[in-house]
XYZ file of C-alpha atoms in Angstrom:
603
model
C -92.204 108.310 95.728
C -89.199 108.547 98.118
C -88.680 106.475 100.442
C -86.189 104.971 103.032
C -85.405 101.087 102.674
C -82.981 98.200 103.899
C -82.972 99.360 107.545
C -79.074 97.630 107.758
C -77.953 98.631 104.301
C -74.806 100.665 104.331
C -74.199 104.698 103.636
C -70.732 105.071 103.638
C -69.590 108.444 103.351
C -65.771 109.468 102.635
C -63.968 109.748 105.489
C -61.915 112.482 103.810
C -63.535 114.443 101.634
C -66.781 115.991 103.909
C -67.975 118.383 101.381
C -67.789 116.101 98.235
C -70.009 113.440 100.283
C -72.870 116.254 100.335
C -72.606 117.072 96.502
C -72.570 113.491 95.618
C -74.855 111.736 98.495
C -78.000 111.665 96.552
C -76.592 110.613 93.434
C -74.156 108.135 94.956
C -76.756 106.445 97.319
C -78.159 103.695 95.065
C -74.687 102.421 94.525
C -74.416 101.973 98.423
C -76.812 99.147 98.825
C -74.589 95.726 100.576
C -75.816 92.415 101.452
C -77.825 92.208 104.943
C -75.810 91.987 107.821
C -76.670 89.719 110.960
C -75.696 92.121 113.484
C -73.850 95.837 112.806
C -71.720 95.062 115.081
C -69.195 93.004 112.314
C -68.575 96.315 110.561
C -66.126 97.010 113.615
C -64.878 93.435 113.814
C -63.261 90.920 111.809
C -63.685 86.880 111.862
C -61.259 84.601 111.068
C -61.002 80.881 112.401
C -58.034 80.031 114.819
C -55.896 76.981 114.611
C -58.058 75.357 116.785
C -61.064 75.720 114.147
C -63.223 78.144 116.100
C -64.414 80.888 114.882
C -62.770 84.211 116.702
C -63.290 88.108 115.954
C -60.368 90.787 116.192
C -61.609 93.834 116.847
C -60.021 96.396 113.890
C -59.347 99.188 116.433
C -57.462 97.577 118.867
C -57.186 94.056 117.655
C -58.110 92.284 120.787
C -59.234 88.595 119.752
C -62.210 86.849 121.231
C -63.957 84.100 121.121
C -67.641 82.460 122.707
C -67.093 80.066 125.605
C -62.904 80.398 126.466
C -62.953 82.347 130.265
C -58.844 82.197 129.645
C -57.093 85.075 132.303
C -54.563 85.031 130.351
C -56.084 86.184 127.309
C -55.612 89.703 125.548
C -57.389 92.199 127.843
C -59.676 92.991 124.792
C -60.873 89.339 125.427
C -64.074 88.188 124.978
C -66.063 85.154 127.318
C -69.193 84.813 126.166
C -71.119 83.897 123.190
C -73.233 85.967 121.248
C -72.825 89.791 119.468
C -73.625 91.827 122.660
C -70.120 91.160 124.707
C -68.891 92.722 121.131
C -71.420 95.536 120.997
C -70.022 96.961 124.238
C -66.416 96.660 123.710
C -66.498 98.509 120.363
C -68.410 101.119 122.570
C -65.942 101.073 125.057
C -63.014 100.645 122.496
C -64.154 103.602 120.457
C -64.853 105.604 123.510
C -60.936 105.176 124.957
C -59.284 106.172 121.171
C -61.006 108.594 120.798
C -60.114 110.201 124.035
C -56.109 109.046 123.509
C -56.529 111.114 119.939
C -58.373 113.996 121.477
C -58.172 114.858 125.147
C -60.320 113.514 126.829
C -63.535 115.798 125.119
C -64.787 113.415 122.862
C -68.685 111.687 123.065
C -69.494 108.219 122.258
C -71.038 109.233 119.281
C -70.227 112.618 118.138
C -67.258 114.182 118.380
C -66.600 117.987 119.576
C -66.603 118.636 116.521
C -70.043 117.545 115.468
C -68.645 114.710 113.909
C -69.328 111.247 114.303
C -67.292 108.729 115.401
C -69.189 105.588 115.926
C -69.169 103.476 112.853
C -72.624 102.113 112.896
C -73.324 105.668 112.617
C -71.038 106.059 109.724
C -71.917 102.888 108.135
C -75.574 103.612 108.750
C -79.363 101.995 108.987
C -80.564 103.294 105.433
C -79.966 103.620 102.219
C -81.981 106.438 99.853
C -83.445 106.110 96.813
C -81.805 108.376 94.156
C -85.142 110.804 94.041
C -84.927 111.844 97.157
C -84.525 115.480 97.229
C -81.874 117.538 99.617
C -84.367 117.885 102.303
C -85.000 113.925 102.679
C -81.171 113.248 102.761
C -80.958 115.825 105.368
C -83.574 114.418 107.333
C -82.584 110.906 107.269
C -78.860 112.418 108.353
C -80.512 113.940 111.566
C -82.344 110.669 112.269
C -79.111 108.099 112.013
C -75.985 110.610 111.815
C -73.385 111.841 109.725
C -69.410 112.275 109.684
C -69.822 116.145 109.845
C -73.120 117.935 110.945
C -71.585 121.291 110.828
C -71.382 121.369 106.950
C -74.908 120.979 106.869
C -75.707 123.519 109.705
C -78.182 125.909 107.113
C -80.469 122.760 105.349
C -80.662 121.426 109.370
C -81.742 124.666 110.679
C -84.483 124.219 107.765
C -85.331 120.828 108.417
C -86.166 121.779 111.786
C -87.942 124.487 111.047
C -90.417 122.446 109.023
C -90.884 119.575 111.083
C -91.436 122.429 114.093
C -94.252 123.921 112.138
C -95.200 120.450 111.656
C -95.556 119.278 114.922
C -96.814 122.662 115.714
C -100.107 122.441 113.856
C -100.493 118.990 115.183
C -100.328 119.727 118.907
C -103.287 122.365 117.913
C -105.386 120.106 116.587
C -105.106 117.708 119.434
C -108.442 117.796 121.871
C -106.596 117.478 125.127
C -103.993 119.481 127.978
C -100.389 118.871 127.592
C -98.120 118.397 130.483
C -94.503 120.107 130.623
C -91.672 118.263 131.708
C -87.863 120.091 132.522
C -85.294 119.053 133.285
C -81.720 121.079 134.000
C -79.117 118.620 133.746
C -74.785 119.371 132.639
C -75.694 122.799 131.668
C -78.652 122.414 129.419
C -81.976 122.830 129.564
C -84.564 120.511 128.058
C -88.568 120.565 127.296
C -90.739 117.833 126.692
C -94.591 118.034 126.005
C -96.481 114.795 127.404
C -99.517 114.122 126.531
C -102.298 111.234 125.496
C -103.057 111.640 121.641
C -106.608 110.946 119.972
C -105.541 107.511 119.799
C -105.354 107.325 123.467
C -101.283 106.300 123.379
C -99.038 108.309 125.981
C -96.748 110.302 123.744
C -93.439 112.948 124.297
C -92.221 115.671 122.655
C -89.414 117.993 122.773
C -90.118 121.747 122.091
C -87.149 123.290 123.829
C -83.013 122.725 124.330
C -80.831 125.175 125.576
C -77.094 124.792 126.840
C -74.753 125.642 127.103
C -74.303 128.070 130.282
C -71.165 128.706 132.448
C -73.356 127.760 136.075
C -76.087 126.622 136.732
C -77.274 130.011 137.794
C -76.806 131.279 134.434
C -78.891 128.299 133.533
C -81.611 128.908 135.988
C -81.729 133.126 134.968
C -81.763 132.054 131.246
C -84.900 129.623 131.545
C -86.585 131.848 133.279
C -86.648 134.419 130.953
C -87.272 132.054 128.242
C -89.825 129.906 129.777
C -93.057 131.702 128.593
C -92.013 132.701 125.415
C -91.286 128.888 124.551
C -95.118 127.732 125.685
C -96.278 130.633 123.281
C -93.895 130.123 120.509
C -95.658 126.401 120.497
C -99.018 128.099 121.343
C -99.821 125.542 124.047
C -99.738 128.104 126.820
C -103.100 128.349 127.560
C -103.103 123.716 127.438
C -100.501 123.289 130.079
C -102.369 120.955 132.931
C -99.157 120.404 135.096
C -95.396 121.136 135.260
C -92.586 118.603 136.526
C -89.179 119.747 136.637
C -85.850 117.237 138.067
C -84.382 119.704 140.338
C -85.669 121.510 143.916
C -83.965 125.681 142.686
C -86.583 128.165 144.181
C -85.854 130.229 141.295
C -87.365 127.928 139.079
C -90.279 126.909 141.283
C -91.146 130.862 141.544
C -91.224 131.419 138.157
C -92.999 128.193 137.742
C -95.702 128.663 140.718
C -96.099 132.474 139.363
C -96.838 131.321 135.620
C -99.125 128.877 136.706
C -100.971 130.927 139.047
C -101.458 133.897 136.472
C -103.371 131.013 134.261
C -105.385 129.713 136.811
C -104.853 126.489 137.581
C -106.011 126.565 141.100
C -105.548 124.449 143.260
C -102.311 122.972 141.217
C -100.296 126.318 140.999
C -96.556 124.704 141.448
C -94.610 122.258 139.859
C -93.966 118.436 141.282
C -90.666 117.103 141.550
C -89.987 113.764 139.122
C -89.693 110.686 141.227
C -85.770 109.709 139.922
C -85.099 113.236 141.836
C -87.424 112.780 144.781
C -85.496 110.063 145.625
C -82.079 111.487 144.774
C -82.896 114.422 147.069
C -83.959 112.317 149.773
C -81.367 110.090 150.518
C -78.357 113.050 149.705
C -80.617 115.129 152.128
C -80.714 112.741 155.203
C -77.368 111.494 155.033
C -76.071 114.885 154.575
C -77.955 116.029 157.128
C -75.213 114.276 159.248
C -72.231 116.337 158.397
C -69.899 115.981 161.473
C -69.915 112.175 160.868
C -70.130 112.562 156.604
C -66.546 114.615 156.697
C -64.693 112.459 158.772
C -66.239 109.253 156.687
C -64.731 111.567 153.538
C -61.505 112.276 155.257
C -61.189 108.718 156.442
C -61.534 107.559 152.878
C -58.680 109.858 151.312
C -56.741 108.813 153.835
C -56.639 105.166 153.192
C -56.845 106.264 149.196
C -53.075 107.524 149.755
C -50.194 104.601 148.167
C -48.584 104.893 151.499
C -51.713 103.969 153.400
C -52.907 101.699 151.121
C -50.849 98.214 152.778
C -51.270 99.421 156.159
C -55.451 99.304 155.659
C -55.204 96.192 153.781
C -53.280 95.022 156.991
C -55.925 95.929 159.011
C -58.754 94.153 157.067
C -56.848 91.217 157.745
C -56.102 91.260 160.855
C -59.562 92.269 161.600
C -60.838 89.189 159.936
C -58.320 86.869 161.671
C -60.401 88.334 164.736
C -63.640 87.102 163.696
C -64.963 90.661 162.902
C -67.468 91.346 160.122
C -65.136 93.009 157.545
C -65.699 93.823 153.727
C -63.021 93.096 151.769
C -63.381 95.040 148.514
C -61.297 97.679 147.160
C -62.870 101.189 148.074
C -64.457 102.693 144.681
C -62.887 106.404 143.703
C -66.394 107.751 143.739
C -69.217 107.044 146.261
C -72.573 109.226 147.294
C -75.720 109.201 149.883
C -75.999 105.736 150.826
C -72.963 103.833 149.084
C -71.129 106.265 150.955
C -72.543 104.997 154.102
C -72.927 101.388 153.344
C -69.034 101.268 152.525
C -67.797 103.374 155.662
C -70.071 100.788 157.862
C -68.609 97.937 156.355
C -65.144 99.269 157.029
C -65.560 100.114 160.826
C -64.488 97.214 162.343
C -61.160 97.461 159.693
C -60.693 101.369 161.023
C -60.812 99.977 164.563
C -57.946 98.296 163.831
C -56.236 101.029 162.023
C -56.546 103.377 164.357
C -54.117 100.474 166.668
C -51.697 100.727 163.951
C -51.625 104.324 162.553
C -52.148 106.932 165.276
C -52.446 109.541 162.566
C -55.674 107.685 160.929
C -56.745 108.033 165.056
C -57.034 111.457 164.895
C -59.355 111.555 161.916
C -61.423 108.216 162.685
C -64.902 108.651 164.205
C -65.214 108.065 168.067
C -67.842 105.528 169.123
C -70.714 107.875 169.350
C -70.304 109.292 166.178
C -70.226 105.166 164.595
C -73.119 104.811 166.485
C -74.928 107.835 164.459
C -73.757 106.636 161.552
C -74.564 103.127 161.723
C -77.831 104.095 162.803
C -78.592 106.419 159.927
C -77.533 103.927 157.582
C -80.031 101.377 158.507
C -82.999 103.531 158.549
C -81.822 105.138 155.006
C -81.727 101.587 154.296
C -85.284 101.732 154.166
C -86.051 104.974 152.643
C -83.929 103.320 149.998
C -86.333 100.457 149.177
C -89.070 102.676 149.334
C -87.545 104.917 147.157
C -86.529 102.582 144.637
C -89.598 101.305 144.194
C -90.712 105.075 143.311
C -87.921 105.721 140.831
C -87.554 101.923 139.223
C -90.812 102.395 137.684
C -90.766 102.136 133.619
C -92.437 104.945 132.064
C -96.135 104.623 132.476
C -99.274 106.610 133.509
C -99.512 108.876 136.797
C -101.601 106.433 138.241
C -99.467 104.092 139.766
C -97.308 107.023 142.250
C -99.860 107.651 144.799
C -99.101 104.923 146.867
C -95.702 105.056 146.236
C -95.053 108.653 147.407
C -97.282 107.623 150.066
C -95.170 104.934 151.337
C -92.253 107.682 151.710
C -94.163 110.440 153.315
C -95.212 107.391 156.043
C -91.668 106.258 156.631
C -90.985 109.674 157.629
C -93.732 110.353 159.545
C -92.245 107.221 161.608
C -89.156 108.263 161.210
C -90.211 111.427 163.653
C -91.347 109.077 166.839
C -87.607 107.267 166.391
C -86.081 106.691 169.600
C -82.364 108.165 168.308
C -82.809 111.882 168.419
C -80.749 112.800 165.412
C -83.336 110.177 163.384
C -86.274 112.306 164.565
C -84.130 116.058 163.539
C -83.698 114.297 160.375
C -87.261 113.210 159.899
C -88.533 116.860 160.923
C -85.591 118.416 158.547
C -87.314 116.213 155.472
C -91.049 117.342 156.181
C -89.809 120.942 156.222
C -87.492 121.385 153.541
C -89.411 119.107 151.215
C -92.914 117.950 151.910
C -94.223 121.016 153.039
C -93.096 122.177 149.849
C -94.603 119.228 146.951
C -96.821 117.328 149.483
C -99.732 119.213 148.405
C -99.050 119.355 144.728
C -98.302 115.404 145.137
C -101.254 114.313 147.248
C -103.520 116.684 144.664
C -101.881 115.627 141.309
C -101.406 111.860 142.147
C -104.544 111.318 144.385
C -106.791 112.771 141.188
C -104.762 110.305 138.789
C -105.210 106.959 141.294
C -109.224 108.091 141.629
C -109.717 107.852 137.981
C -108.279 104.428 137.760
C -111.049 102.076 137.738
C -109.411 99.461 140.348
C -109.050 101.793 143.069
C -111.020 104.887 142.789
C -111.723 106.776 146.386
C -110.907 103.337 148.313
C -106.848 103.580 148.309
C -106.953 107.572 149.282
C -109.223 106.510 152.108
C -106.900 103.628 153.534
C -103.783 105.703 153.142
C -105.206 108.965 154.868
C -105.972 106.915 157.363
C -102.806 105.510 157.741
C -100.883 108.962 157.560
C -103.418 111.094 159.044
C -105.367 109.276 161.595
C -108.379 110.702 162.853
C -107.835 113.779 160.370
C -108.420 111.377 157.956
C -111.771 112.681 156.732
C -111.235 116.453 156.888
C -108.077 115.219 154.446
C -110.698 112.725 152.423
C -112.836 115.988 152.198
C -110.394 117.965 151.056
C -109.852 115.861 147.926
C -113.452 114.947 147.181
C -114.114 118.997 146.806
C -110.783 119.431 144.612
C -111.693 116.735 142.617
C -114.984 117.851 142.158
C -113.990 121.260 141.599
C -111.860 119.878 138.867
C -114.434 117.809 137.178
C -117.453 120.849 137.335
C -114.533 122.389 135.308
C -113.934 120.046 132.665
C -118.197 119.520 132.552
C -118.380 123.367 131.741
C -115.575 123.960 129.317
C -116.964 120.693 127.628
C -120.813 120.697 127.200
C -121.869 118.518 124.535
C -124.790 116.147 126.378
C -128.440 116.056 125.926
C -130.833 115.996 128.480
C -133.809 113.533 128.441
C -135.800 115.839 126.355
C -133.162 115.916 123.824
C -131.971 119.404 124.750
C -128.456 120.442 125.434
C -127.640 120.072 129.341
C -126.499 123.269 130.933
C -123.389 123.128 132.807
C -124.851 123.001 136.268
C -127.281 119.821 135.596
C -124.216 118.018 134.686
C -122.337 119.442 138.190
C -121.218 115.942 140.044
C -123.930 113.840 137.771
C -121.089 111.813 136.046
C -118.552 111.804 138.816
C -121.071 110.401 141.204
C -122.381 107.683 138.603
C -118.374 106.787 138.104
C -117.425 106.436 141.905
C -120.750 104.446 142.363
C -119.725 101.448 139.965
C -118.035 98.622 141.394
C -115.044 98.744 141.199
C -112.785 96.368 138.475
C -110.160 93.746 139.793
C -107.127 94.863 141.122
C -104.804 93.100 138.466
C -101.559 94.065 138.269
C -101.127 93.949 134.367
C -104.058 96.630 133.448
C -104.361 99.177 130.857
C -105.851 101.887 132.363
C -106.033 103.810 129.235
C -107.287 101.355 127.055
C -110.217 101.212 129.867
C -110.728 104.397 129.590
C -110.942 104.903 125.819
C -113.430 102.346 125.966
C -115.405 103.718 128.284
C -115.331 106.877 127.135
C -118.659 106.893 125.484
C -120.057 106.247 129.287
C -118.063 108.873 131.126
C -116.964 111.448 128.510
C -115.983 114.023 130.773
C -114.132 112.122 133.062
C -112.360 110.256 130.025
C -111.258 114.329 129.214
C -109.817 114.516 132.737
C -108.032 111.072 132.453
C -106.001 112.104 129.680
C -104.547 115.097 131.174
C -104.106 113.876 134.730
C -102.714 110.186 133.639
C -99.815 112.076 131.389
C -98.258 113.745 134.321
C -94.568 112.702 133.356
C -93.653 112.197 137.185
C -91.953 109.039 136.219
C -87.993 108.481 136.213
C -88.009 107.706 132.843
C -90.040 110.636 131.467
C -87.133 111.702 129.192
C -86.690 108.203 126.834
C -83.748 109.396 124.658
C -80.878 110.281 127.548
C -78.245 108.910 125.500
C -78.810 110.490 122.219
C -79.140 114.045 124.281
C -75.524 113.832 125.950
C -74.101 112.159 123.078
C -75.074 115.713 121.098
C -74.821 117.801 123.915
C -71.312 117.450 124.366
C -70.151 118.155 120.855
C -68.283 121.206 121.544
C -67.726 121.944 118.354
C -71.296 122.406 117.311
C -73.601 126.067 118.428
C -76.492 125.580 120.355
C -78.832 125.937 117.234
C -77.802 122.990 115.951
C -77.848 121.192 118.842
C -81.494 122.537 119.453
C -82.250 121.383 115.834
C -80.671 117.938 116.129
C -81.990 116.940 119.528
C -85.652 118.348 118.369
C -85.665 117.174 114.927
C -84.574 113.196 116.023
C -86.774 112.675 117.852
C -89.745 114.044 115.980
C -88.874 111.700 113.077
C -88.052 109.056 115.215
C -91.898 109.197 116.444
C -93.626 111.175 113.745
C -97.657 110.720 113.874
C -98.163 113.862 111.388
C-alpha cells in the first residue's frame, strides 16, 4: 500500500532542473530518506563551535552568527540572544523574506514565489518522503500538501487532484445529517468560502469550497461574487443546507445579494448575513474615531509634519523641553503607520510635546489643533478606550462555538447605548451615528443568531437573555424576551416537523404538532448545569442527544455559526499562495482547496 512516512525526512528536488525532478520523483524518492532532524530549522543554518567552546549557528544566507545567552550590541545584526530553535525559526523567515525581495522587487511571498515557486527551504527540503509505489497522483498530492520548487509544471495533474478530492468532499458533505454555515470573506482582492459545520462525530469542522482573485477593485470583486455566489452553493449542492451566512466586510452589494438569496430560501426570520466579530470590531473603532474628521486630519497632518528630516530635531526638542517642564510626554519614535485608536493614543500622548512646538515652529501652529479640538480628541480617545476592551474581548476569542458571543456583542451594543446619554455632545452624535449605520443593520440578525446559540447551552439557557434585555431594554424587556421565545420556538416547531422520528406512548409515530414545544419546554425546565468556564458544550450535547434529539439537530447548526475572528484557520498559507503572481487563479483555487482538504481529510 502507499503510504507517506518520516514526517522530517528530506525530498530534495533539483534546484535546476524542474522538469527532470517530475520524471524522476517517484523513482528517486526512496533514495531521499536522511537521518531525523531535531528541528528543520538546521537545514538553513550551520553549527560550528567558537573559540570560546560554545556552540554558535551561521545562518547560510546571510551568515549572521548567533549564539544562546550572549545579549552583545555589538554583535552582527543577524545576532541571536536567546536560547532555543525559535529565535532561528524567525530570522530564516525574515532572512529569506528580505533576499528574496533584494533578488526580485519587492513581489516575492514568504513561501512561494510569483512565480509559483517556492522559496522557503523547509518547503524544499520537505516533511515526507514517498514510498517508490506511489503512483503520479499521490506524489502530486503530497506536493499540494507540503510544496514544491515549481507548481506551474504540474498545473494539469493539480487541476486533477483537485478535481477528485472536490468530488470527494462533495459526496461527503451529502451524506452529512446536518445545515452548513457559509463563511466569506473579501480580503487583497480575493474572495474566499468556507463551509462550517458540526460532523456526525459532533467535532466543529471547515471547509473551503470557493477562491477567487484576483480582481483590479474591490468593486470588480464585489460584482464578480455576486454573480458567482449561487452557482458555487449549487455546484457543492448544499444550497438548500445553508443555516446562516457571515461575511468580514459591511458592502451593501454583498449584503443585498446575500439578504435576497436567503430570503428566496426561506429562512425567516434570519434572512441577512452577520458580520464576523474581528470586523465588528475593526468597523467600530475606524467608525467612531473617523467620525471625528476635523480633528483626525489635522492629527494626520500634524504627524507628516514632524515625519519631515528637517522637523525631526526641532520635535525631539520639544519632547524635551516639555519633559524638563514636568509634562506627561511619550518619548517614542512615531511609527510610519498608525489607525483608529493607535492613531489617537499616539497624537494624545504627543499633545503636551505639540504645545511646545507650536512655541518653536509657527508653521507647525498653523496646522496644530486649538484647545477645543484637543479637548474632542482627548475625549474620544478615552471612551474608544473602552469600546476597545470590549471589543477585544469579542475578537480575541479562539475559534470556538457561537455560544459564547451573546454577551459579548451585548456588552458593545450597552456601551453605546451609554455612550448616547454622554455629557460631550460629539460622544452622543457618535453613539447615535453607530446605532444607525450599524446596529440597526446586524442587531437583529445578532440578537436572533447568538441569543438562539447561548439558549441551547445548558449553563445559561433563557436566564442570560433575560438579565441582558433587561439591562439594554428596560421595561421593554419582556416584549424583547417575547420576541425571542416565539422565534425560537418557531425555529424548533421547524426542526420537530422536518425531523419526525418519535413514538408516542402507544408506540405510534408522533405527528408533528404533538411534538410542537413538548421538547423545548422539557429542555428549558431542567436545572440548569454549573456555569464553569472550561465546558464542552458539544460534547454535552452529543450526550444528551438521545434526551433532546431535536434540539441536539438545532445545536449543531446554530453552535457552527463561524462568527468568530478566527473562523478562517489557514491565513498564512492563503496569502502565501495568493500572491504568487506567476500562478492563474485555477491553480490557486486548486492549491488553496486541495491543502486544506488533505490537511483535514475525514473521507
Amino acid at each position: 500500500m502507499a503510504q507517506t512516512r518520516e514526517p522530517n525526512a528530506c525530498l530534495e528536488p533539483s534546484q535546476n532542473h524542474d522538469n527532470e525532478i517530475l520524471n524522476q520523483t517517484v523513482e528517486n524518492s526512496s533514495r531521499t530518506k536522511r537521518r531525523k532532524l531535531t528541528s528543520k530549522v538546521w537545514d538553513e543554518f550551520t553549527k560550528f563551535q567558537g573559540k570560546n567552546g560554545k556552540v554558535w549557528a551561521k545562518c547560510r544566507d546571510c551568515n549572521g552568527e548567533g549564539r544562546g545567552g550572549d545579549r552583545s550590541p555589538r554583535t552582527h545584526p543577524r545576532y541571536f540572544a536567546k536560547k532555543g530553535t525559535t529565535h532561528l525559526n524567525n530570522h530564516a523567515k525574515r532572512c529569506r523574506s528580505s533576499k528574496n525581495n533584494e533578488e526580485n522587487g519587492g513581489k516575492l511571498a514568504d513561501h512561494y514565489n510569483e512565480n509559483g515557486n517556492s522559496t522557503n527551504p523547509a518547503v524544499l527540503k520537505g516533511k515526507f518522503v514517498i514510498n517508490q509505489e506511489l503512483n503520479q497522483l499521490g506524489v502530486i498530492r503530497s506536493i499540494i500538501k507540503y510544496g514544491f520548487s515549481n507548481l506551474n509544471l504540474i498545473k494539469s495533474d493539480i487541476l486533477l487532484v483537485y478535481a477528485e478530492e472536490k468530488e470527494k468532499l462533495r459526496k461527503y458533505l451529502t451524506k452529512l445529517s446536518c445545515r452548513f454555515n457559509l463563511a466569506i470573506r473579501f480580503e487583497d482582492g480575493c474572495s474566499l468560502m468556507a463551509l462550517h459545520f458540526i460532523d456526525d462525530n459532533w467535532e466543529l469542522k471547515q471547509k473551503f469550497i470557493s477562491f477567487h482573485g484576483t480582481y483590479d477593485s474591490f468593486h470588480g470583486m464585489y460584482d464578480y461574487f455576486c454573480t458567482t455566489f449561487t452557482d458555487v452553493l449549487s455546484d457543492w449542492n448544499v444550497k438548500k443546507k445553508i443555516r446562516s451566512v457571515v461575511v468580514n466586510l459591511d458592502s451593501e452589494k454583498v449584503n443585498e445579494k446575500v439578504s435576497s438569496w436567503m430570503t428566496e430560501q426561506g429562512l425567516v426570520p434570519f434572512v441577512s448575513p452577520l458580520l464576523s466579530s474581528l470586523c465588528l470590531a475593526d468597523f467600530l473603532e475606524s467608525y467612531c474615531w473617523n467620525r471625528s474628521n476635523r480633528e483626525a486630519d489635522k492629527i494626520r497632518k500634524a504627524f507628516d509634519y514632524i515625519r519631515k528630516p528637517a522637523n525631526k530635531h526641532k520635535f525631539q526638542m520639544a519632547i524635551e523641553r516639555g519633559e524638563s517642564m514636568g509634562k506627561k510626554v511619550i518619548s517614542r519614535p512615531l511609527p510610519e503607520w498608525l489607525h483608529g485608536l493607535n492613531e489617537l493614543e499616539t497624537a494624545v500622548g504627543y499633545k503636551e510635546a505639540f504645545w511646545e512646538l507650536e512655541v518653536m515652529d509657527y508653521e507647525f501652529k498653523l496646522i496644530n489643533l486649538a484647545k477645543e479640538e484637543w479637548d474632542k480628541a482627548t475625549a474620544v480617545y478615552e471612551y474608544l478606550k473602552i469600546l476597545n476592551g470590549a471589543a477585544q474581548r469579542l475578537s480575541d476569542t479562539k475559534y470556538t462555538t457561537a455560544n459564547v458571543f451573546f454577551p459579548k456583542v451585548c456588552e458593545l451594543y450597552l456601551k453605546f447605548l451609554l455612550w448616547e446619554r454622554a455629557d460631550e455632545y460629539f460622544v452622543r452624535e457618535i453613539a447615535t451615528g453607530v446605532k444607525e449605520r450599524f446596529f440597526s443593520k446586524y442587531w437583529l440578525n445578532y440578537k436572533l443568531y447568538l441569543a438562539a446559540a447561548i439558549v441551547l447551552d445548558p449553563r445559561y439557557k433563557l436566564d442570560i437573555v433575560d438579565r441582558w434585555y433587561t439591562e439594554i431594554y428596560g421595561t421593554m424587556a419582556d416584549v424583547r424576551m417575547k420576541e425571542i421565545v416565539d422565534v425560537l420556538t418557531h425555529a424548533y416547531n421547524k426542526y420537530a416537523h422536518d425531523n419526525c422520528k418519535m413514538l408516542d406512548e402507544m408506540g405510534r409515530p408522533c405527528t408533528s404538532s404533538s411534538l410542537q414545544n413538548s421538547e423545548l419546554v422539557l429542555y428549558l425546565k431542567v436545572p440548569k448545569i454549573p456555569p464553569v468556564e472550561e465546558f464542552d458544550v458539544l460534547a454535552w450535547r452529543r450526550l444528551n442527544s438521545p434526551i433532546f434529539p431535536t434540539l441536539a439537530i438545532m445545536a449543531r447548526d446554530f453552535l457552527a455559526i463561524p462568527i468568530s475572528a478566527a473562523a478562517f484557520k489557514e491565513g498564512a498559507d492563503i496569502e502565501n499562495i495568493h500572491y504568487c503572481s506567476g500562478l492563474d487563479v485555477d491553480v490557486k483555487r486548486a492549491v488553496i482547496c486541495t491543502k486544506s482538504w488533505l490537511e483535514s481529510s475525514e473521507y
